[in-house]
PDB file of C-alpha atoms in Angstrom:
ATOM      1  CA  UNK A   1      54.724 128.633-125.639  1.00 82.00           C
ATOM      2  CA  UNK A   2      52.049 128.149-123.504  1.00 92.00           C
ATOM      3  CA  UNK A   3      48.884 130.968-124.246  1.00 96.00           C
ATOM      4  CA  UNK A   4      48.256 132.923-128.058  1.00 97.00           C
ATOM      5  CA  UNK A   5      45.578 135.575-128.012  1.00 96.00           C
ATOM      6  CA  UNK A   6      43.821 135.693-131.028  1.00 95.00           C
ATOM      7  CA  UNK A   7      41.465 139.053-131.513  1.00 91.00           C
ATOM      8  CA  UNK A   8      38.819 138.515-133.403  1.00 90.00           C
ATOM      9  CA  UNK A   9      36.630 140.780-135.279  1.00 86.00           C
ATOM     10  CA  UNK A  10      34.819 137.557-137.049  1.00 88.00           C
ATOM     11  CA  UNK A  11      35.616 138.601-140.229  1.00 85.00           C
ATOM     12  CA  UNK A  12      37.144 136.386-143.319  1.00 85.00           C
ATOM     13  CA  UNK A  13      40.695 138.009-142.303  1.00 83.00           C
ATOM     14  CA  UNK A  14      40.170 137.103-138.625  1.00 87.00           C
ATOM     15  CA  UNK A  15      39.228 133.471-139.558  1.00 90.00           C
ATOM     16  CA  UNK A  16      42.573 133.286-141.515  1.00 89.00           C
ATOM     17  CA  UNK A  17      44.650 134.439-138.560  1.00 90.00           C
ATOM     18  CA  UNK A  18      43.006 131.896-136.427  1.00 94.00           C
ATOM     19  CA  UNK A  19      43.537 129.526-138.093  1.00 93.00           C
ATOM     20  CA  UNK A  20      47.288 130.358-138.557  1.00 92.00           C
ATOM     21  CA  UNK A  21      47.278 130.532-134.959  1.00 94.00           C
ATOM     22  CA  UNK A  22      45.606 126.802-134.373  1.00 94.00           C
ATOM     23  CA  UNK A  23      48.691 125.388-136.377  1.00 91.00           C
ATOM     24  CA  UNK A  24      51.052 126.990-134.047  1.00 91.00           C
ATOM     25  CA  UNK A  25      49.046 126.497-130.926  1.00 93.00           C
ATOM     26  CA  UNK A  26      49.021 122.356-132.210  1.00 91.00           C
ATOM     27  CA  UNK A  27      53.083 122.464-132.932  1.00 86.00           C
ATOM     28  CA  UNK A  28      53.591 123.304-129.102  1.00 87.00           C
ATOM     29  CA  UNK A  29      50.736 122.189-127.449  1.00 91.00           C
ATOM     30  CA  UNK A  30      49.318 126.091-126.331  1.00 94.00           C
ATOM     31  CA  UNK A  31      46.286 126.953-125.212  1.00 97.00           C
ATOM     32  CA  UNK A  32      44.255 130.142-127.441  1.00 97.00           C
ATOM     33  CA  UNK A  33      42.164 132.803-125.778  1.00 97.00           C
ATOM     34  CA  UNK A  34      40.057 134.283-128.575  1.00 96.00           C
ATOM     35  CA  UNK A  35      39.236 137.660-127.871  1.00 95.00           C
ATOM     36  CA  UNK A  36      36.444 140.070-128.960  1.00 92.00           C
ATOM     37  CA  UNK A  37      35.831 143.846-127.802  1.00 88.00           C
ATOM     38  CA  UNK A  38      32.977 145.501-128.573  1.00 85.00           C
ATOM     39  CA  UNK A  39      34.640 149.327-129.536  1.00 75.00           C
ATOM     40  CA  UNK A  40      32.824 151.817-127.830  1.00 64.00           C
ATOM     41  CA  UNK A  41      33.470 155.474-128.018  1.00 56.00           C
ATOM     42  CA  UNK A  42      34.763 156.762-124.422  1.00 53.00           C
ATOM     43  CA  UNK A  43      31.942 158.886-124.086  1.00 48.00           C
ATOM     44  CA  UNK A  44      29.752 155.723-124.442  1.00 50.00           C
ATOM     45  CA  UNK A  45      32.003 154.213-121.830  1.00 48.00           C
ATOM     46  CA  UNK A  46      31.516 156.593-119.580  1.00 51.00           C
ATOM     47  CA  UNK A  47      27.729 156.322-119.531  1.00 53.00           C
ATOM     48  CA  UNK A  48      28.237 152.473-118.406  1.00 53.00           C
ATOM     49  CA  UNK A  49      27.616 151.789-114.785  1.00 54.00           C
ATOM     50  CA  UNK A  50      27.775 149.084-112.492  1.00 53.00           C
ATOM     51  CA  UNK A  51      24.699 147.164-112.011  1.00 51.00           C
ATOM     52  CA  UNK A  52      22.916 149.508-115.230  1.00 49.00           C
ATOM     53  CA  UNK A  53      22.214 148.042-118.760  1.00 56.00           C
ATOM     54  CA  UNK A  54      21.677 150.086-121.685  1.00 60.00           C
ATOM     55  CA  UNK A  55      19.207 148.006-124.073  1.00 57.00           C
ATOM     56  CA  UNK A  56      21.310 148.563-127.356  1.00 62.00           C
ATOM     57  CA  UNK A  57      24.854 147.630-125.732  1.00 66.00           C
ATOM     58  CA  UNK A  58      23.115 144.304-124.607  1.00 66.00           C
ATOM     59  CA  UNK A  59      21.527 143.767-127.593  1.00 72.00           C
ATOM     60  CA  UNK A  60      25.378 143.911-129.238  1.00 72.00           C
ATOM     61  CA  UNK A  61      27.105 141.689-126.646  1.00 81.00           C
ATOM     62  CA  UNK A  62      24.762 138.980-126.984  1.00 84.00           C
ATOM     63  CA  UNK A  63      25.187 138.637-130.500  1.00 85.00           C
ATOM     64  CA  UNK A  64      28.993 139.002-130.414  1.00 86.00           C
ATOM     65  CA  UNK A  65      28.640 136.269-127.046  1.00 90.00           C
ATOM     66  CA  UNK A  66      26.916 133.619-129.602  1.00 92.00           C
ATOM     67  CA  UNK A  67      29.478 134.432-132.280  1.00 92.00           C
ATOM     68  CA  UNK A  68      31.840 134.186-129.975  1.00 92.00           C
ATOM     69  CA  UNK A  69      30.802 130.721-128.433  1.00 93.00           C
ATOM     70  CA  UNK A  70      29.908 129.502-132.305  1.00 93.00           C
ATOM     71  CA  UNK A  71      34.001 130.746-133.570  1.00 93.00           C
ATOM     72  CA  UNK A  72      35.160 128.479-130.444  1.00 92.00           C
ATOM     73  CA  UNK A  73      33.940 125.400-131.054  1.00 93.00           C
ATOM     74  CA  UNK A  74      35.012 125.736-135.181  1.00 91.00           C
ATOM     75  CA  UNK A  75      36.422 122.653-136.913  1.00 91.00           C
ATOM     76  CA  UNK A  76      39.756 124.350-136.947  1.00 89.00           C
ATOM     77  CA  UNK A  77      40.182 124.515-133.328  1.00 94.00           C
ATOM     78  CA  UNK A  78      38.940 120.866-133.032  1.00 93.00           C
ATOM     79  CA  UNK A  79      40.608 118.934-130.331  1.00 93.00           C
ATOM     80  CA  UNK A  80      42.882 121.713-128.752  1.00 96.00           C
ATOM     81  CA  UNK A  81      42.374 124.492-125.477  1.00 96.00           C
ATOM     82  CA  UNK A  82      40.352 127.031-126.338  1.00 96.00           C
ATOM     83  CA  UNK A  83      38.594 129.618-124.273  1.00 96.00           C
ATOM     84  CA  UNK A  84      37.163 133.220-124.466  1.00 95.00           C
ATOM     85  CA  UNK A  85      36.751 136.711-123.680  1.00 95.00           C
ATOM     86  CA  UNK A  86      34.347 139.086-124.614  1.00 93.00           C
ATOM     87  CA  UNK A  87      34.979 142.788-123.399  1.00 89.00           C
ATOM     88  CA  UNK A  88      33.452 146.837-123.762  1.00 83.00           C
ATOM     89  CA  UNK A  89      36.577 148.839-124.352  1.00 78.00           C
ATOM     90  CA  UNK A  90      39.099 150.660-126.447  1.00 74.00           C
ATOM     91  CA  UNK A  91      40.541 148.215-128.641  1.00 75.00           C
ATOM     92  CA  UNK A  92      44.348 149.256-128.450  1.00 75.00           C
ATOM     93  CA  UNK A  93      44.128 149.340-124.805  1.00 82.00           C
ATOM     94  CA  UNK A  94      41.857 146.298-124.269  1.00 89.00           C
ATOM     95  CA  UNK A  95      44.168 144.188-126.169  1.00 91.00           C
ATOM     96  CA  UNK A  96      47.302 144.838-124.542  1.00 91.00           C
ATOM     97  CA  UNK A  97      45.520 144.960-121.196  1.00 93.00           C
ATOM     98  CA  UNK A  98      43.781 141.309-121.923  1.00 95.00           C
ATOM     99  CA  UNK A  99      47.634 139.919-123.076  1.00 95.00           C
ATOM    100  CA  UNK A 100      49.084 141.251-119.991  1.00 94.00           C
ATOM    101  CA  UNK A 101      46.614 139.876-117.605  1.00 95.00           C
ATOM    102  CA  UNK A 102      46.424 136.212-119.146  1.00 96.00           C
ATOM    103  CA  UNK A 103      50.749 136.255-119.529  1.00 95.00           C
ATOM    104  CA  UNK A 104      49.759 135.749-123.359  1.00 96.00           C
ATOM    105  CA  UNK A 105      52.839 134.535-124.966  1.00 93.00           C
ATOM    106  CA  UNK A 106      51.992 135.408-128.681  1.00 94.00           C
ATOM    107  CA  UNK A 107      49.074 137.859-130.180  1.00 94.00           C
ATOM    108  CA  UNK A 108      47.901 136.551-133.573  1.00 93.00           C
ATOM    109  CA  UNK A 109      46.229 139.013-135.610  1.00 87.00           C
ATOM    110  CA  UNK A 110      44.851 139.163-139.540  1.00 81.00           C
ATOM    111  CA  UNK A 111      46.012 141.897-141.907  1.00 73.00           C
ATOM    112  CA  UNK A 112      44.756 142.936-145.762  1.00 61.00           C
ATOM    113  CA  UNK A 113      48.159 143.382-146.866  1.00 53.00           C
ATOM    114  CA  UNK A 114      48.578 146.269-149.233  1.00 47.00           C
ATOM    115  CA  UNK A 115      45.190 148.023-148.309  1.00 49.00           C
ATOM    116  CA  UNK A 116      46.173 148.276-144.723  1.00 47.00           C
ATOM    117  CA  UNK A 117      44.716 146.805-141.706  1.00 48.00           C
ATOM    118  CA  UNK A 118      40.917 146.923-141.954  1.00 48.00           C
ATOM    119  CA  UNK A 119      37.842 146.414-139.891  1.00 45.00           C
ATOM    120  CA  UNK A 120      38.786 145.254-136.354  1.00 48.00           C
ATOM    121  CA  UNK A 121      42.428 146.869-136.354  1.00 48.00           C
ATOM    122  CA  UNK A 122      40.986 150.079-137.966  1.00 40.00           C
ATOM    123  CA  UNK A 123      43.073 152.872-138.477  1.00 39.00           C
ATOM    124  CA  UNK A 124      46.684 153.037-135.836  1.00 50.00           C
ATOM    125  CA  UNK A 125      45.400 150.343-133.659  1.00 64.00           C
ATOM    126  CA  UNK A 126      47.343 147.855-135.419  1.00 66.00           C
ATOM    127  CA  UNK A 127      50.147 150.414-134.953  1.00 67.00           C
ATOM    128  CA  UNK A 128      49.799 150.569-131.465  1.00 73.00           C
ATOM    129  CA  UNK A 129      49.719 147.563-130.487  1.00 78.00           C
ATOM    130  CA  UNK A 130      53.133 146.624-132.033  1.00 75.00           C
ATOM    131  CA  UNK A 131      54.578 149.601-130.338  1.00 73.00           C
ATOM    132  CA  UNK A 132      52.829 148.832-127.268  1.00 78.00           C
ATOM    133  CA  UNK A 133      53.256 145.174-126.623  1.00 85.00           C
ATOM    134  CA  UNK A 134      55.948 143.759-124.780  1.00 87.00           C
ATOM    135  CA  UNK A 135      54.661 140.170-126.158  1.00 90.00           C
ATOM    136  CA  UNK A 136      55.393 139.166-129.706  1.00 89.00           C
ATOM    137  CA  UNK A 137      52.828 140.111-132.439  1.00 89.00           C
ATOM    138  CA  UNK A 138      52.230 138.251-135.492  1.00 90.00           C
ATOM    139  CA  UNK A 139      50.412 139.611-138.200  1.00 86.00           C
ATOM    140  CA  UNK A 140      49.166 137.534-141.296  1.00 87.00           C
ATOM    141  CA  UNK A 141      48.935 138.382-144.486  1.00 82.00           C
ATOM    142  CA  UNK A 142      46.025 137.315-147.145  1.00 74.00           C
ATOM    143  CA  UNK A 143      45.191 134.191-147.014  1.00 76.00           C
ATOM    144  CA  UNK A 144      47.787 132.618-145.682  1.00 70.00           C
ATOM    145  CA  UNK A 145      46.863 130.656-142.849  1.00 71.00           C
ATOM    146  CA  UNK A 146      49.483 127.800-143.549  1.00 78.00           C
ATOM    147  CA  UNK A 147      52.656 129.504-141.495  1.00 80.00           C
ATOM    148  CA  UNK A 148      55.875 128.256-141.379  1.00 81.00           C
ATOM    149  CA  UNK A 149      58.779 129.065-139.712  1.00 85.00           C
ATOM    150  CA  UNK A 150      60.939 127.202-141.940  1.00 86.00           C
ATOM    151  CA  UNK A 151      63.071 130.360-143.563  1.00 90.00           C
ATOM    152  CA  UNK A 152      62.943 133.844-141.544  1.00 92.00           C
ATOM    153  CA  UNK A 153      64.257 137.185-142.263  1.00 94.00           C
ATOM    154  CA  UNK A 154      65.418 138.846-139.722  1.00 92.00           C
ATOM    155  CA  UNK A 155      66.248 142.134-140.538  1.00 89.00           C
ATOM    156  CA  UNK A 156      68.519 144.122-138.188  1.00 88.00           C
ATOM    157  CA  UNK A 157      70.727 146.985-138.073  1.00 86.00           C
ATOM    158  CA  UNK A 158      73.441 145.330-135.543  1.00 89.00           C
ATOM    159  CA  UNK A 159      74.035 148.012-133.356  1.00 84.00           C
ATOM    160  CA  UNK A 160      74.156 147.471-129.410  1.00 81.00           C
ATOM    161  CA  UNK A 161      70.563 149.156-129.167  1.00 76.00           C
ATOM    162  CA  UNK A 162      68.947 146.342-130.524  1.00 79.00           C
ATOM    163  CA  UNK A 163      71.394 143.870-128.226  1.00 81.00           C
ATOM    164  CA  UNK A 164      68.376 144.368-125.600  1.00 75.00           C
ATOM    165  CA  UNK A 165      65.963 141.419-126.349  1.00 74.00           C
ATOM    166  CA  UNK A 166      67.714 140.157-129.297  1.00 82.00           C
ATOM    167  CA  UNK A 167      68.074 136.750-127.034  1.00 81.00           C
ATOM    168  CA  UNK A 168      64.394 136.675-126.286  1.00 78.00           C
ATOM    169  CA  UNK A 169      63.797 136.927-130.102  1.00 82.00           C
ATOM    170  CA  UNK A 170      66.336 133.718-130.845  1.00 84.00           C
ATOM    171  CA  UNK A 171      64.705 132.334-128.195  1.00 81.00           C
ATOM    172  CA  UNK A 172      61.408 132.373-129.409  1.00 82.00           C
ATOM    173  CA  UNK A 173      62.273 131.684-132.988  1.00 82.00           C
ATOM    174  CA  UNK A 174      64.552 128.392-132.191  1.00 80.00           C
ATOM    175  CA  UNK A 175      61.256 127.498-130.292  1.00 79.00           C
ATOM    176  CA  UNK A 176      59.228 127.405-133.455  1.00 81.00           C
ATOM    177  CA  UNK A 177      62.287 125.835-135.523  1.00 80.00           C
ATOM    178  CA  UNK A 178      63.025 128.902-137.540  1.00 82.00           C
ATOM    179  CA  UNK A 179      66.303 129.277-139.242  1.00 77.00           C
ATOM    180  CA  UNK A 180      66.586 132.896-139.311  1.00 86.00           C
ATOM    181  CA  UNK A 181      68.306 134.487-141.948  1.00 93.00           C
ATOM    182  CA  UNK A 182      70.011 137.860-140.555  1.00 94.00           C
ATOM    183  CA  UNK A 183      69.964 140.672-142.968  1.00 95.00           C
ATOM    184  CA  UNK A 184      71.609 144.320-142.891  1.00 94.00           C
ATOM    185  CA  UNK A 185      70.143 146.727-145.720  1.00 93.00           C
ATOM    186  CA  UNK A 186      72.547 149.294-147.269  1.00 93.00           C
ATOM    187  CA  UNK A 187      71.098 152.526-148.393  1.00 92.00           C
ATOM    188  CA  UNK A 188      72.503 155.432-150.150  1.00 92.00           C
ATOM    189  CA  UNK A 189      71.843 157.505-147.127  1.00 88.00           C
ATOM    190  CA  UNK A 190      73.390 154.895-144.921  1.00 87.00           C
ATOM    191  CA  UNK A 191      76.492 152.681-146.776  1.00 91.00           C
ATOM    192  CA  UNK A 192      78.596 150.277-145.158  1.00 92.00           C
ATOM    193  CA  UNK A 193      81.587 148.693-147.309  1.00 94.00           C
ATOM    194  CA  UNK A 194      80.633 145.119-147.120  1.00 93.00           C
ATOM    195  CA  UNK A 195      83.926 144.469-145.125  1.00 94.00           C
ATOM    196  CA  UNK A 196      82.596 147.188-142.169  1.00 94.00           C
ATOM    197  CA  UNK A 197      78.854 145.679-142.571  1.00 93.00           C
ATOM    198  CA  UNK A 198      79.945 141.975-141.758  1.00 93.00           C
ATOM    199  CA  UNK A 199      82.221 142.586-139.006  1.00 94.00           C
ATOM    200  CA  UNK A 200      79.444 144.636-137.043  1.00 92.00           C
ATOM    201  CA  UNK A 201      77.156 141.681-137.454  1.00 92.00           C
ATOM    202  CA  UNK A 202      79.870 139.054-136.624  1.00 91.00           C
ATOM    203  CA  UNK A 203      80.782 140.668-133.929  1.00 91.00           C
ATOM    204  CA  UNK A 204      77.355 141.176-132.670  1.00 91.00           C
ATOM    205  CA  UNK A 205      75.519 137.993-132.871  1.00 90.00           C
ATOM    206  CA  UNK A 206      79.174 136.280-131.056  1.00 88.00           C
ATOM    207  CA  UNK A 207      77.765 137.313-127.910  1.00 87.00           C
ATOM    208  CA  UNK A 208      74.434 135.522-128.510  1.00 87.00           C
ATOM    209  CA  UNK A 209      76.766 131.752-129.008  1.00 80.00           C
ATOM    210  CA  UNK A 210      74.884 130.833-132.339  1.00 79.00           C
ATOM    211  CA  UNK A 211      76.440 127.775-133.785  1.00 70.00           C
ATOM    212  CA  UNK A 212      75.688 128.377-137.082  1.00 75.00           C
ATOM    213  CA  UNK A 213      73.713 131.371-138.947  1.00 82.00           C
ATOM    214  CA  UNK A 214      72.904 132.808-142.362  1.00 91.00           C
ATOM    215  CA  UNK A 215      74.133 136.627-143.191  1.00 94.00           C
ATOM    216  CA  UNK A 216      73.238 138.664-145.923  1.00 96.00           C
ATOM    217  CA  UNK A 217      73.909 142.552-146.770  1.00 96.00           C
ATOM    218  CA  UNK A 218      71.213 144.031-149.529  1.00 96.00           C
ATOM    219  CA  UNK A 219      71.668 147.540-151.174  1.00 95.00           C
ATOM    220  CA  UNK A 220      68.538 148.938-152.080  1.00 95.00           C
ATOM    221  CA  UNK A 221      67.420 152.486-152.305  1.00 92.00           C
ATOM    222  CA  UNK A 222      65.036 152.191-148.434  1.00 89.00           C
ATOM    223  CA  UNK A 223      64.895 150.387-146.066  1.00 88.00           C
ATOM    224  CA  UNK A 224      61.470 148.875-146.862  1.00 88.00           C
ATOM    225  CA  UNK A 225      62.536 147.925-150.357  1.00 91.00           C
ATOM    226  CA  UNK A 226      65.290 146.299-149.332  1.00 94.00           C
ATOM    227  CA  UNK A 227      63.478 144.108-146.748  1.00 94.00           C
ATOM    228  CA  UNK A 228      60.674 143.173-149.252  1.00 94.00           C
ATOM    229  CA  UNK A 229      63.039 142.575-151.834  1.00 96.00           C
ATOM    230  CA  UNK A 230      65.373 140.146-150.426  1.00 96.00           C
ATOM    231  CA  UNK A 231      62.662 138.602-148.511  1.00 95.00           C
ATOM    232  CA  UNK A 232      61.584 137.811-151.980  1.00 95.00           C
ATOM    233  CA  UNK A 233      64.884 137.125-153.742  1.00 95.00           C
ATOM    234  CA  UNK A 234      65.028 133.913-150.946  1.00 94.00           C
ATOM    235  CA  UNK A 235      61.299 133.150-150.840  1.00 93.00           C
ATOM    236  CA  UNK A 236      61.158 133.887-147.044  1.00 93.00           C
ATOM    237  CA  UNK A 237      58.329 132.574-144.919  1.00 90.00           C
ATOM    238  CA  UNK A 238      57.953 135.318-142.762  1.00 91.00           C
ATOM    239  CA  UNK A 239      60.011 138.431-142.065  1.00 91.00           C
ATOM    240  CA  UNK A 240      60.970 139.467-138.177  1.00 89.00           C
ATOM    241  CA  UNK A 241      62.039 142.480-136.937  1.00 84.00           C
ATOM    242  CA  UNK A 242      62.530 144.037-133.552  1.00 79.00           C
ATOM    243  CA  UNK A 243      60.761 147.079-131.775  1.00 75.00           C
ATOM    244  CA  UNK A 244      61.860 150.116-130.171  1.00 66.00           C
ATOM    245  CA  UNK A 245      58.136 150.589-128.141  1.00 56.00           C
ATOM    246  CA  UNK A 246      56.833 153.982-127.851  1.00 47.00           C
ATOM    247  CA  UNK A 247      59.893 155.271-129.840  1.00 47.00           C
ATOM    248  CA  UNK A 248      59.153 153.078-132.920  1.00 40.00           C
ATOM    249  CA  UNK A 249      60.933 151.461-134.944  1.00 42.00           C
ATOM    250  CA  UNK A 250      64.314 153.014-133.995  1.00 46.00           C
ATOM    251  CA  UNK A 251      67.313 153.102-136.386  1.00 41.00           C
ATOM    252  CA  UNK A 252      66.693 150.070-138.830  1.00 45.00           C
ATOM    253  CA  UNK A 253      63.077 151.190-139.041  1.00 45.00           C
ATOM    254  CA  UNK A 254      62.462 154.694-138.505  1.00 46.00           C
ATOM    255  CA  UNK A 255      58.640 156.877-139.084  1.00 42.00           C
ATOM    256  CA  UNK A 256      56.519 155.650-141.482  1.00 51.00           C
ATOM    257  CA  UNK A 257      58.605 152.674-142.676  1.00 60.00           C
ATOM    258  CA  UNK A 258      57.553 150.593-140.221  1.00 59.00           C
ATOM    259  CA  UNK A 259      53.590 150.716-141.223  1.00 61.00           C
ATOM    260  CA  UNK A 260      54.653 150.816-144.716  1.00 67.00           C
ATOM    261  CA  UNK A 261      56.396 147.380-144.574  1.00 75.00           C
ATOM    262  CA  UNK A 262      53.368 146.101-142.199  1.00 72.00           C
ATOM    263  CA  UNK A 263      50.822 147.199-145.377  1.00 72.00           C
ATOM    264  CA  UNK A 264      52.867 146.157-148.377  1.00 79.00           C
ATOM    265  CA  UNK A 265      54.817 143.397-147.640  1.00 84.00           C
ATOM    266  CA  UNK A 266      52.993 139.691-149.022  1.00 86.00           C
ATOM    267  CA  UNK A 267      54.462 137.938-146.497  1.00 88.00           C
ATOM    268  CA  UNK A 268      53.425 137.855-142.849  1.00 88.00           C
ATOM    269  CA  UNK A 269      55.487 139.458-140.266  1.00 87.00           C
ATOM    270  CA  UNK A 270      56.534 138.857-136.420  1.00 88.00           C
ATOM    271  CA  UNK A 271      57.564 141.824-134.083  1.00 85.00           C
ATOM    272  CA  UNK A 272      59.174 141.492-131.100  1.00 84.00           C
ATOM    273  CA  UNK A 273      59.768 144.444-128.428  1.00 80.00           C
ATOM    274  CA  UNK A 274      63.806 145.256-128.024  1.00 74.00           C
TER     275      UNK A 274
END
């Protein structure tokens, strides 16, 4: 891993994530970009032209250009590669945009848990972006800033949709020392006899060589629930699950799940685009 983005909003949930994100960036020696975008309303954007200031937009970038500057040189970010980008633009756009151009190998972004994502991922943004992103998103929860990799569930529905970028995702994971612990959730509106539900993951993850891996097959009444539970049940880390893009989180996480298990789940999550 060589470059994390880490949007920042400078609030106390933004401080969290970078810090998060200065532990990982220490483990393998990566530089972080710390981004800021100053959300404008398109019809603002449109009044914007070369070479012409409007007083009140300077006024605001100057400000967030000193904050900026001051969150770059924090204690936490003491001794490793840090540099900066402030920007005018949409912030769903801006960020992907911003990963794409620097080949950003991991976005690091704060959440408030159960209340949703607030204040600089306001509203779908946060939504977005997962969908969006072809780069992996991590999003932390509370006040967690201490992540581990130790103990990750990786929940998956084992069919050969999700084959595409499933390698990527071990990839990544081995790269951070994760032992991920696969897990297939049985629902009432989707049962598997335990026999059926282990030979589709054996036979799935054969084709990815793994020496050695934990399984596990939950019933609970959703999909969310079961995640959250078991997650629980083995004191997970961090939970991981794969995306589907624009289509969302096809099959294992379908509709609303997806931002349901982003709000309510404790724990702090990785996505990765299938």
């Amino acid at each position: 891993m060589k470059k994390i983005l880490v949007p920042t909003d400078f609030s106390e949930q933004a401080s969290v994530a970078l810090k998060a994100a200065a532990g990982i960036a220490r483990k393998s020696n990566a530089e972080i970009i710390l981004l800021h975008i100053i959300d404008m309303p398109q019809e603002t954007m449109d009044m914007i032209k070369p070479g012409y200031d409007i007083p009140e937009i300077m006024l605001f970038k100057e400000g967030a250009e000193a904050k900026l500057t001051q969150t770059s040189m924090s204690e936490e970010l003491s001794g490793l590669n840090v540099s900066q980008i402030l920007i005018l633009g949409r912030t769903f756009h801006e960020v992907i945009n911003v990963a794409k151009a620097n080949n950003i190998d991991l976005i690091v972004m704060g959440s408030h848990g159960a209340s949703g994502f607030k204040e600089f991922f306001i509203g779908s943004n946060t939504e977005k972006v997962i969908r969006t992103s072809d780069i992996p998103v991590l999003a932390i929860k509370g006040n967690n800033s201490e992540i581990s990799f130790n103990k990750v569930v990786f929940a998956n529905d084992f069919t050969e949709e999700s084959a595409k970028g499933f390698e990527k995702i071990i990839n990544f994971l081995k790269l951070n020392g994760a032992n991920p612990h696969f897990l297939m959730i049985n629902t009432p509106n989707n049962f598997k006899p335990t026999h059926v539900a282990e030979q589709m993951a054996h036979d799935f993850l054969k084709q990815f060589n793994l020496d050695a891996y934990e399984f596990s097959i939950y019933n609970d009444l959703d999909i969310e629930k079961g995640i959250l539970n078991f997650a629980d049940r083995i004191n997970a880390d961090l939970i991981a699950m794969g995306t589907h893009g624009r289509k969302g989180f096809a099959r294992l996480l379908n509709g609303s799940i997806s931002e349901d298990l982003m709000n309510h789940s404790p724990k702090s999550i990785i996505t990765f685009k299938l």
